PDB file of C-alpha atoms in Angstrom:
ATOM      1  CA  UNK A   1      33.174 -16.569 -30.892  1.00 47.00           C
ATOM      2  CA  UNK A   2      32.598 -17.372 -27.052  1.00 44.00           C
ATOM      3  CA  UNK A   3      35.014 -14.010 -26.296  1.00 47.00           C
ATOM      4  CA  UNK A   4      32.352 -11.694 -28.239  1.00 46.00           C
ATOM      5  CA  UNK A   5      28.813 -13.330 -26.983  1.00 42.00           C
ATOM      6  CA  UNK A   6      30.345 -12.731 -23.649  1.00 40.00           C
ATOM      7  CA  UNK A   7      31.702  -8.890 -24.770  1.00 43.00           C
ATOM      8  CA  UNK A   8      27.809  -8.569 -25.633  1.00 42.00           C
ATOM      9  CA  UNK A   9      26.686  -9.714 -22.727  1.00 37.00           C
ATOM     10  CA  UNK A  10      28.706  -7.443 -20.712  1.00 40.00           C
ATOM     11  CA  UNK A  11      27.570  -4.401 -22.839  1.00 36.00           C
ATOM     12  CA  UNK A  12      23.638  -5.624 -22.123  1.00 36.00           C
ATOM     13  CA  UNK A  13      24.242  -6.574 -18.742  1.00 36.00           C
ATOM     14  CA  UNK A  14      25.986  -2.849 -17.407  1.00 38.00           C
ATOM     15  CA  UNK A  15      23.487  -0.921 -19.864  1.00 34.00           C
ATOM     16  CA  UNK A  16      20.248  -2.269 -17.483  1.00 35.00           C
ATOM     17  CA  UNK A  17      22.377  -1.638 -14.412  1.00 33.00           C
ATOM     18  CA  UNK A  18      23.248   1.648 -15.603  1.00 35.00           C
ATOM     19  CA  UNK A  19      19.418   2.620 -16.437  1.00 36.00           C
ATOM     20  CA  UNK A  20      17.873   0.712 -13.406  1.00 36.00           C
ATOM     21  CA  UNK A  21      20.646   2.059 -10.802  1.00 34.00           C
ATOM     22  CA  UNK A  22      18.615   6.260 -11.147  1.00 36.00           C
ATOM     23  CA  UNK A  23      15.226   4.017 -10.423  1.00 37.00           C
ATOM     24  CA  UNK A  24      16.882   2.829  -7.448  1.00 34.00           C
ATOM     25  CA  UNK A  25      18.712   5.718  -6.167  1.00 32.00           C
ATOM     26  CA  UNK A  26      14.795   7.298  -6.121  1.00 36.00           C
ATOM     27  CA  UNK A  27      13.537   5.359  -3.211  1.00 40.00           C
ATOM     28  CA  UNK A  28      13.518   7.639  -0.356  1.00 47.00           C
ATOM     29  CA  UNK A  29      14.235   6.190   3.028  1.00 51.00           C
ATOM     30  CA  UNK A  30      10.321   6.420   5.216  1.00 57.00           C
ATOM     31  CA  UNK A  31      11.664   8.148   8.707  1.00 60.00           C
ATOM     32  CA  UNK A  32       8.994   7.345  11.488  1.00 53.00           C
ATOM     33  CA  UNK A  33       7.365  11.112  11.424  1.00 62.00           C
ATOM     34  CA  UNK A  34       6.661  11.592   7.535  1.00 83.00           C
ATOM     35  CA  UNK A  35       3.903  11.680   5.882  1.00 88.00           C
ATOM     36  CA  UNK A  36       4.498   8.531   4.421  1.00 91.00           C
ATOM     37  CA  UNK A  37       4.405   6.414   8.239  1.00 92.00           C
ATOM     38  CA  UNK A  38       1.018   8.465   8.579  1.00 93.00           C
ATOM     39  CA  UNK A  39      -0.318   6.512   5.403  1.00 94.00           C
ATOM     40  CA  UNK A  40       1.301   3.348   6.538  1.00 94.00           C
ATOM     41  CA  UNK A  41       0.108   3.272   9.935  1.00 94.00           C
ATOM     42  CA  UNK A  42      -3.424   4.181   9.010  1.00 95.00           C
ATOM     43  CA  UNK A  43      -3.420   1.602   6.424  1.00 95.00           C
ATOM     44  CA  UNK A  44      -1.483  -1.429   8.526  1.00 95.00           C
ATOM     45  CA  UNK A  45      -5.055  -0.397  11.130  1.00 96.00           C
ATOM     46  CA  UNK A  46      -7.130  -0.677   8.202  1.00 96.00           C
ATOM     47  CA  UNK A  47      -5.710  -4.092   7.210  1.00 95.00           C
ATOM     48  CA  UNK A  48      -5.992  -5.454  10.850  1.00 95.00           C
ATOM     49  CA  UNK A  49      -9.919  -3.944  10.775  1.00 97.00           C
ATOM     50  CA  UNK A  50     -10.347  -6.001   7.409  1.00 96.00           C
ATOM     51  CA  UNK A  51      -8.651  -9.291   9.138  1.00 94.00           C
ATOM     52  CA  UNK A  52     -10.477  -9.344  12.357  1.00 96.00           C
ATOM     53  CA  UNK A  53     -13.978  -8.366  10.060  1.00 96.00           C
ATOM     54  CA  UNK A  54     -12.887 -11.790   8.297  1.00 94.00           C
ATOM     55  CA  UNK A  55     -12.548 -13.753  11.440  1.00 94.00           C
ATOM     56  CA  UNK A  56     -15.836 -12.984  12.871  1.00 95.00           C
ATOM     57  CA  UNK A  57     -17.569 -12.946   9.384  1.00 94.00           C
ATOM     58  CA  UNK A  58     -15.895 -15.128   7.165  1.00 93.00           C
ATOM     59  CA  UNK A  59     -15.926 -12.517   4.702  1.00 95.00           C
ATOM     60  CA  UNK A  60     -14.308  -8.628   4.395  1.00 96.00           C
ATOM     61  CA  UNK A  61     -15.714  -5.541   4.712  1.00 96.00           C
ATOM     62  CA  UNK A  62     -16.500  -4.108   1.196  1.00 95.00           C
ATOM     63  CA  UNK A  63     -16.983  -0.629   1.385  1.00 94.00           C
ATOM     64  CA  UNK A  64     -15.605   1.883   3.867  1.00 95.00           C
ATOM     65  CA  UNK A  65     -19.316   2.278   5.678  1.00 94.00           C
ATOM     66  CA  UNK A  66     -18.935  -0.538   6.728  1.00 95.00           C
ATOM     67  CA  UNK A  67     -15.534  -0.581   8.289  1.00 96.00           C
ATOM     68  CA  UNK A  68     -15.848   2.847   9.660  1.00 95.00           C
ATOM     69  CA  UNK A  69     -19.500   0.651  11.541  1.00 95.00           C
ATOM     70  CA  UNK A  70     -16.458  -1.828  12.744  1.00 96.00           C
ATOM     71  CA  UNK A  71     -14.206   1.075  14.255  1.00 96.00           C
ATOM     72  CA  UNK A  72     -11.738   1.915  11.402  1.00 97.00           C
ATOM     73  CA  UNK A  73     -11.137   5.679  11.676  1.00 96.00           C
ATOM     74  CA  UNK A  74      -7.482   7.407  10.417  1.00 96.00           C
ATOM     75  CA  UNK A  75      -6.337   9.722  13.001  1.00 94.00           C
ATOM     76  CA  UNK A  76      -7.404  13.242  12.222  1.00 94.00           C
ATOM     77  CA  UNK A  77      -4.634  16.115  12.360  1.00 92.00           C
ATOM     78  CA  UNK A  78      -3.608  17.679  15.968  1.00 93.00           C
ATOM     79  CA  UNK A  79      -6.153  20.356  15.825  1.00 95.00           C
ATOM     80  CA  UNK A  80      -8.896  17.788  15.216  1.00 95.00           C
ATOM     81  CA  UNK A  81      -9.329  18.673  11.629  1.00 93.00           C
ATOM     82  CA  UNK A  82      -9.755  15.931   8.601  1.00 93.00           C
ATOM     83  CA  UNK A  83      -9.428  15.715   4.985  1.00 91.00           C
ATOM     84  CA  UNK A  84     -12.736  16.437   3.349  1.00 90.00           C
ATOM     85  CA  UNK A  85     -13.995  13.659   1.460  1.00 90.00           C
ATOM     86  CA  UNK A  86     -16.219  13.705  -1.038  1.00 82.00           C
ATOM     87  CA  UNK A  87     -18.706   9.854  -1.429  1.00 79.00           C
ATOM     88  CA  UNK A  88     -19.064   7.063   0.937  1.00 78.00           C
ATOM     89  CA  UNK A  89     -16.718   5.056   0.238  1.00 87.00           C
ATOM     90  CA  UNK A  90     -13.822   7.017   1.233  1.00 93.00           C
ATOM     91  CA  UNK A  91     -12.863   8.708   4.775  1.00 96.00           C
ATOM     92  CA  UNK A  92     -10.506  11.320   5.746  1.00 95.00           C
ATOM     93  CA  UNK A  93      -7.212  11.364   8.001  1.00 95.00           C
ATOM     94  CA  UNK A  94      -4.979  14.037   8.583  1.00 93.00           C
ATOM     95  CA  UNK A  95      -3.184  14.384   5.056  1.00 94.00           C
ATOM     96  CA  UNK A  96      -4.564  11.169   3.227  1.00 96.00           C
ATOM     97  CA  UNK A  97      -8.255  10.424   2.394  1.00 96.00           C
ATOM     98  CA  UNK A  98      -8.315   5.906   3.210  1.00 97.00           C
ATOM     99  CA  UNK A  99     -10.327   3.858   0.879  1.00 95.00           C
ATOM    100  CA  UNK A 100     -10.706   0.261  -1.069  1.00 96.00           C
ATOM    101  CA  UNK A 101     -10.169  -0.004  -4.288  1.00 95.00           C
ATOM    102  CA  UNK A 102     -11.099  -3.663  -4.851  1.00 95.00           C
ATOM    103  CA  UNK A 103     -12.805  -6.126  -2.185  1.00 96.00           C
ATOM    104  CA  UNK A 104     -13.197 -10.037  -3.269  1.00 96.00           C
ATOM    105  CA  UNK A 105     -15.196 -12.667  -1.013  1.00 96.00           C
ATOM    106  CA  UNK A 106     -15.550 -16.237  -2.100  1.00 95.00           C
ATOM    107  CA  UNK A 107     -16.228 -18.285   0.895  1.00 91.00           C
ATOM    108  CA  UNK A 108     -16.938 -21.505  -1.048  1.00 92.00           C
ATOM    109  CA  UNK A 109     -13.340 -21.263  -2.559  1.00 92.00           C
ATOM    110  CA  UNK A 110     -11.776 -19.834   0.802  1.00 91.00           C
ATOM    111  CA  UNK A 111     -10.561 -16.754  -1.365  1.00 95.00           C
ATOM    112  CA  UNK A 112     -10.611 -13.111   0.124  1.00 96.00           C
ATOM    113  CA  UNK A 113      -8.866 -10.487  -1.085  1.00 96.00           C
ATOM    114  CA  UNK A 114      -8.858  -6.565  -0.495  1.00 96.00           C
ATOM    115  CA  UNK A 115      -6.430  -3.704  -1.757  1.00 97.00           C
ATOM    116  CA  UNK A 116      -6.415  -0.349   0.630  1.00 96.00           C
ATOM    117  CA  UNK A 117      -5.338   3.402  -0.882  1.00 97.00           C
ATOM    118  CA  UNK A 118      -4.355   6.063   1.098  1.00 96.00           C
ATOM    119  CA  UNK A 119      -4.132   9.044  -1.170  1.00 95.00           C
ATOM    120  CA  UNK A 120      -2.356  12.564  -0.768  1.00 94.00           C
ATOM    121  CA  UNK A 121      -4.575  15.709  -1.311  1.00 90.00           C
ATOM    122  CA  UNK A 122      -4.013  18.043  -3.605  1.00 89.00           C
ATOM    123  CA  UNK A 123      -2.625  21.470  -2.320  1.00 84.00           C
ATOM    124  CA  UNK A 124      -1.120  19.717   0.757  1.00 84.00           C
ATOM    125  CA  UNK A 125       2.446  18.163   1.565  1.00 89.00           C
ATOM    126  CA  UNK A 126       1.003  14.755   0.579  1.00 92.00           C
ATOM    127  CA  UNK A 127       0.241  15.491  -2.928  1.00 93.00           C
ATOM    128  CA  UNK A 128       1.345  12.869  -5.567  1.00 93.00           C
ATOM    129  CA  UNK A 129       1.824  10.194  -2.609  1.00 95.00           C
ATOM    130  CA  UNK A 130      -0.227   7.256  -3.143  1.00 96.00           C
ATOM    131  CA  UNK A 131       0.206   3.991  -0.545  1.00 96.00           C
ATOM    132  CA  UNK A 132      -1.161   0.900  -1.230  1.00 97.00           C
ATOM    133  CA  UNK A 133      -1.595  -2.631   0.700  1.00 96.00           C
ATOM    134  CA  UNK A 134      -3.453  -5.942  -1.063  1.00 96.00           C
ATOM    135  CA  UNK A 135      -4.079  -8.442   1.485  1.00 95.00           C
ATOM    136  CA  UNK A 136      -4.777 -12.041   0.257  1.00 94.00           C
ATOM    137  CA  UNK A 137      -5.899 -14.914   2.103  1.00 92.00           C
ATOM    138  CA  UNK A 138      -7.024 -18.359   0.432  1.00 90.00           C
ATOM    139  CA  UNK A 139      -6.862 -21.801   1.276  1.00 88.00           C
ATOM    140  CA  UNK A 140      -3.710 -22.301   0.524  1.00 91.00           C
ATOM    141  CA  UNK A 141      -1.573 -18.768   1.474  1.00 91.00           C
ATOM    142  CA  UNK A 142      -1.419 -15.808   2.694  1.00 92.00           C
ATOM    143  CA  UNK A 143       0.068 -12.569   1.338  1.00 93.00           C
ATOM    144  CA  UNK A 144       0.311  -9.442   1.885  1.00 95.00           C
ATOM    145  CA  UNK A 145       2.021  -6.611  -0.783  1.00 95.00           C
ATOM    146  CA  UNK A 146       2.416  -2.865   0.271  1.00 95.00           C
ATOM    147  CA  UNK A 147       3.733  -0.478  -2.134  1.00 96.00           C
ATOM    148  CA  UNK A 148       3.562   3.569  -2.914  1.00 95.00           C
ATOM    149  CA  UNK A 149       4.136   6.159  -5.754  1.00 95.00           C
ATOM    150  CA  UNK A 150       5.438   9.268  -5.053  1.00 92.00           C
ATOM    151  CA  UNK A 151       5.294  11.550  -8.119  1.00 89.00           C
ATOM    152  CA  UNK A 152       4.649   8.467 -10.116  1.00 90.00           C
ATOM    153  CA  UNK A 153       7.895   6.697  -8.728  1.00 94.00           C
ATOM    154  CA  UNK A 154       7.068   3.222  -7.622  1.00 95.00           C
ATOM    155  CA  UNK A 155       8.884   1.662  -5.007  1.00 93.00           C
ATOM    156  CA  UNK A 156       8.298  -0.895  -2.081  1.00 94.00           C
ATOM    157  CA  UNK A 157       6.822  -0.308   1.407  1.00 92.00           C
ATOM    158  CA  UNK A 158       8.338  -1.934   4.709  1.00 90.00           C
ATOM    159  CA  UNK A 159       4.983  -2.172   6.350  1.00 88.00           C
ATOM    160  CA  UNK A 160       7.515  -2.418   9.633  1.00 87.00           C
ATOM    161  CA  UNK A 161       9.490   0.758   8.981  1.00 85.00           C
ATOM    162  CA  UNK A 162       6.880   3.234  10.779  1.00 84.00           C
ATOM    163  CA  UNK A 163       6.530   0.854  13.989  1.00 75.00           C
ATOM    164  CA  UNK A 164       7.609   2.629  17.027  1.00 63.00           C
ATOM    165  CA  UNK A 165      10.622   0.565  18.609  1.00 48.00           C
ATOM    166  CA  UNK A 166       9.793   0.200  22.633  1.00 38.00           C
TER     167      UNK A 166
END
């Protein structure tokens, strides 16, 4: 009886590694001059925008007029071109157009929260790359989550992977 529940077991237990093993196999290593370190560095900026906004105003920014009023702006390309954006609360880099997606200040609770997109254009080499940071600070933690789809492939973002050593 024991010798079967464990033969089951077994048979469960190497069928999810063997289906979760070509999930993992997809993350692509970041190397510091792809597109993906452009999103991340941009984005890392924008967080540290949002966090000294907090400091001084015990609340974030919440839309991108008002961080761009702060001195957020993404690096544009070499040649001094941007993305072309298209509403006000979005502004373009080189390959990514930066925004918020969701902004939360609750002073009276000591809860602040933001998430941050950088998002590949279409017809470029960033296309299908999404990067995302939320940022939470309350009372009684602090968090912060970065994470990207590329082609609709999820995986996890070392926020320290794109930092120049030196």
């Amino acid at each position: 009886m024991l010798r079967s529940a464990m033969r089951s077991f077994s048979v469960v237990v190497g069928l999810s590694f063997s289906w979760a093993l070509p999930a993992l196999a997809e993350d692509q290593s970041v190397n510091l001059g792809s597109l993906e370190c452009e999103g991340i560095r941009e984005l890392k900026a924008l967080v540290e925008k949002q966090q000294s906004i907090l400091a001084q105003n015990n609340a974030y920014a919440v839309n991108m007029t008002e961080l761009v009023a702060a001195g957020y702006m993404p690096a544009a390309c070499p040649d001094g071109s941007r993305v072309r954006v298209s509403g006000s609360n979005l502004v373009g880099g080189c390959h990514f157009t930066y925004g918020l997606v969701y902004v939360v200040n609750n002073p009276q609770t000591g809860d602040f929260t933001f998430e941050t997109v950088a998002l590949g254009v279409k017809g470029t080499p960033s296309e299908g790359l999404e990067l995302y940071i939320t940022r939470i600070v309350n009372r009684s933690f602090e968090f912060i989550e970065s994470y990207m789809y590329r082609k609709g492939v999820y995986s996890d973002v070392d926020l320290n992977a794109c930092s120049e050593a030196g």
